[in-house]
C-alpha atoms as a printed R data frame, in Angstrom:
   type eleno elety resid chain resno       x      y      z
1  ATOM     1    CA   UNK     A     1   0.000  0.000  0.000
2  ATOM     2    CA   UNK     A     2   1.569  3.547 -1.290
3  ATOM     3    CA   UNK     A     3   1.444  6.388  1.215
4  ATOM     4    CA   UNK     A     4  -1.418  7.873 -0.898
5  ATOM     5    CA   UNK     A     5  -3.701  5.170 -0.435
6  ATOM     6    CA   UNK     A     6  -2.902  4.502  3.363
7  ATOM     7    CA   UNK     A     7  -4.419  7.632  3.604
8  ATOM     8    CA   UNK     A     8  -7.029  7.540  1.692
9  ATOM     9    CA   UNK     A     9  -7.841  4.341  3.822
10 ATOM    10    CA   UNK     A    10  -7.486  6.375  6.850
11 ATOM    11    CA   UNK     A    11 -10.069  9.343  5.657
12 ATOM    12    CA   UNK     A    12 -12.401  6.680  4.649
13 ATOM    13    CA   UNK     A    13 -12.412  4.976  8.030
14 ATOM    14    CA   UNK     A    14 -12.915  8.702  9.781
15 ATOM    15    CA   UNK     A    15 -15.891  9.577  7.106
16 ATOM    16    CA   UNK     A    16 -17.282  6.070  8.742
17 ATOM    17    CA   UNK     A    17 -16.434  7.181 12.205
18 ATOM    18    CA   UNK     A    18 -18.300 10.525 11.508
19 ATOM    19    CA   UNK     A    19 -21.104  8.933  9.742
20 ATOM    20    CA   UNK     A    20 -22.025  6.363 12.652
21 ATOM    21    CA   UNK     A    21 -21.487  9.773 15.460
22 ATOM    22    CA   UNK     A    22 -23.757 11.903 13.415
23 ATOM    23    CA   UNK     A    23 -26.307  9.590 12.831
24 ATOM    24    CA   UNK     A    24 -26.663  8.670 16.840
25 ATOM    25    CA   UNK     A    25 -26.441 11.929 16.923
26 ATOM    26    CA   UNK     A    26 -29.135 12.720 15.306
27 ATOM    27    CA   UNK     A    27 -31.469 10.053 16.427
28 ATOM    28    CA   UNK     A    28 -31.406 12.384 20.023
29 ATOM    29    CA   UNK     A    29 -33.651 14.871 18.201
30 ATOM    30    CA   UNK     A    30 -31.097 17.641 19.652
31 ATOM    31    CA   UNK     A    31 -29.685 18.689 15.813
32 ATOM    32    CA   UNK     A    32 -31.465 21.917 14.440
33 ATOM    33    CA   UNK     A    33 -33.002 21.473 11.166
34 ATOM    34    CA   UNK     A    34 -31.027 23.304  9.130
35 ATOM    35    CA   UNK     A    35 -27.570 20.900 10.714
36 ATOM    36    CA   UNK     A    36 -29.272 18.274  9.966
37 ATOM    37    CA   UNK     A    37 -30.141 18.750  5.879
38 ATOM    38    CA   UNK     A    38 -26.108 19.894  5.968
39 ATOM    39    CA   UNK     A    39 -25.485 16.217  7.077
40 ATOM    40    CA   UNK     A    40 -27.477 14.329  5.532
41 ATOM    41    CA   UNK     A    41 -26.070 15.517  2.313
42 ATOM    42    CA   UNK     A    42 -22.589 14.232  3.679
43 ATOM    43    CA   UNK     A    43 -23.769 10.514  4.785
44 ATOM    44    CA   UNK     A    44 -22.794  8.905  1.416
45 ATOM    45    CA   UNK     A    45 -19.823  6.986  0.756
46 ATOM    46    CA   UNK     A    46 -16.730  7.895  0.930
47 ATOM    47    CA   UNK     A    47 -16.544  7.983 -2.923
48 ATOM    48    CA   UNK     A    48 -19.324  9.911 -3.422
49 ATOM    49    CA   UNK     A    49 -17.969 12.725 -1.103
50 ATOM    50    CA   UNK     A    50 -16.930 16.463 -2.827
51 ATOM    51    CA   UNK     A    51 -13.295 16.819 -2.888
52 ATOM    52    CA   UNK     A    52 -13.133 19.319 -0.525
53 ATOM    53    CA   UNK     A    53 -15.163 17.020  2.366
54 ATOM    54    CA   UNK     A    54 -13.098 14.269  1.621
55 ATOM    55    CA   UNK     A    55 -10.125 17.064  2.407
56 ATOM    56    CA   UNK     A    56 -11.239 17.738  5.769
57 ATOM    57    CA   UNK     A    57 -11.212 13.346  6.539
58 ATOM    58    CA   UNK     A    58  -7.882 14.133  5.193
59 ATOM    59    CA   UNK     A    59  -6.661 15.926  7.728
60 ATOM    60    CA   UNK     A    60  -7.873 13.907 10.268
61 ATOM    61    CA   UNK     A    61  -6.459 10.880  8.764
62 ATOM    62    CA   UNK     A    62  -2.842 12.707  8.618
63 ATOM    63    CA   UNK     A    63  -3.121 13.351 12.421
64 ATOM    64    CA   UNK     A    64  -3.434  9.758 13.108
65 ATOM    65    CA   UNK     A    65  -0.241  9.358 10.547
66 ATOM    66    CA   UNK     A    66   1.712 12.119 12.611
67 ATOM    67    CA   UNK     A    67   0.829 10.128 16.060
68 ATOM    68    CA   UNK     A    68   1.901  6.880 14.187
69 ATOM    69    CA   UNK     A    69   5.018  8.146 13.011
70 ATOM    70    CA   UNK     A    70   5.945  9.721 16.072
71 ATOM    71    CA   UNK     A    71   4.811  5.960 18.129
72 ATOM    72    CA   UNK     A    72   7.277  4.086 15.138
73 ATOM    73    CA   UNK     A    73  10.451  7.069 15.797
74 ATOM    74    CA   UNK     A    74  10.560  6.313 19.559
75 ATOM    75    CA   UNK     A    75  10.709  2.460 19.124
């Protein structure tokens, strides 16, 4: 697996993450209306995502690179 597609991998796996928190989330009732239509746009595959959504997985998924790297230097 290249670089580029371990994190791709990784931003998949957080747009997963987010999808299963904002839909409990919204089961509670407590998300305005207006939140709610935002994310529900947003609860499509990873794939099917605008580039610049799948950008902010991205950064999420380099964060969890950074701790990794940092966990593999200190080995």
């Amino acid at each position: 697996m290249t670089d580029a597609e371990l994190l791709e991998a990784l931003a998949e796996l957080e747009h997963v993450q987010w999808m299963a928190w904002s839909t409990n989330l919204a089961e509670t009732g407590e998300l305005s209306p207006s939140r709610l239509e935002r994310w529900q746009a947003f609860w499509v595959a990873y794939s099917q995502l605008p580039e610049e959504i799948k950008e902010e997985d991205r950064k999420w998924a380099r964060m969890v690179l950074e701790i990794i790297s940092r966990a593999v230097r200190h080995d």
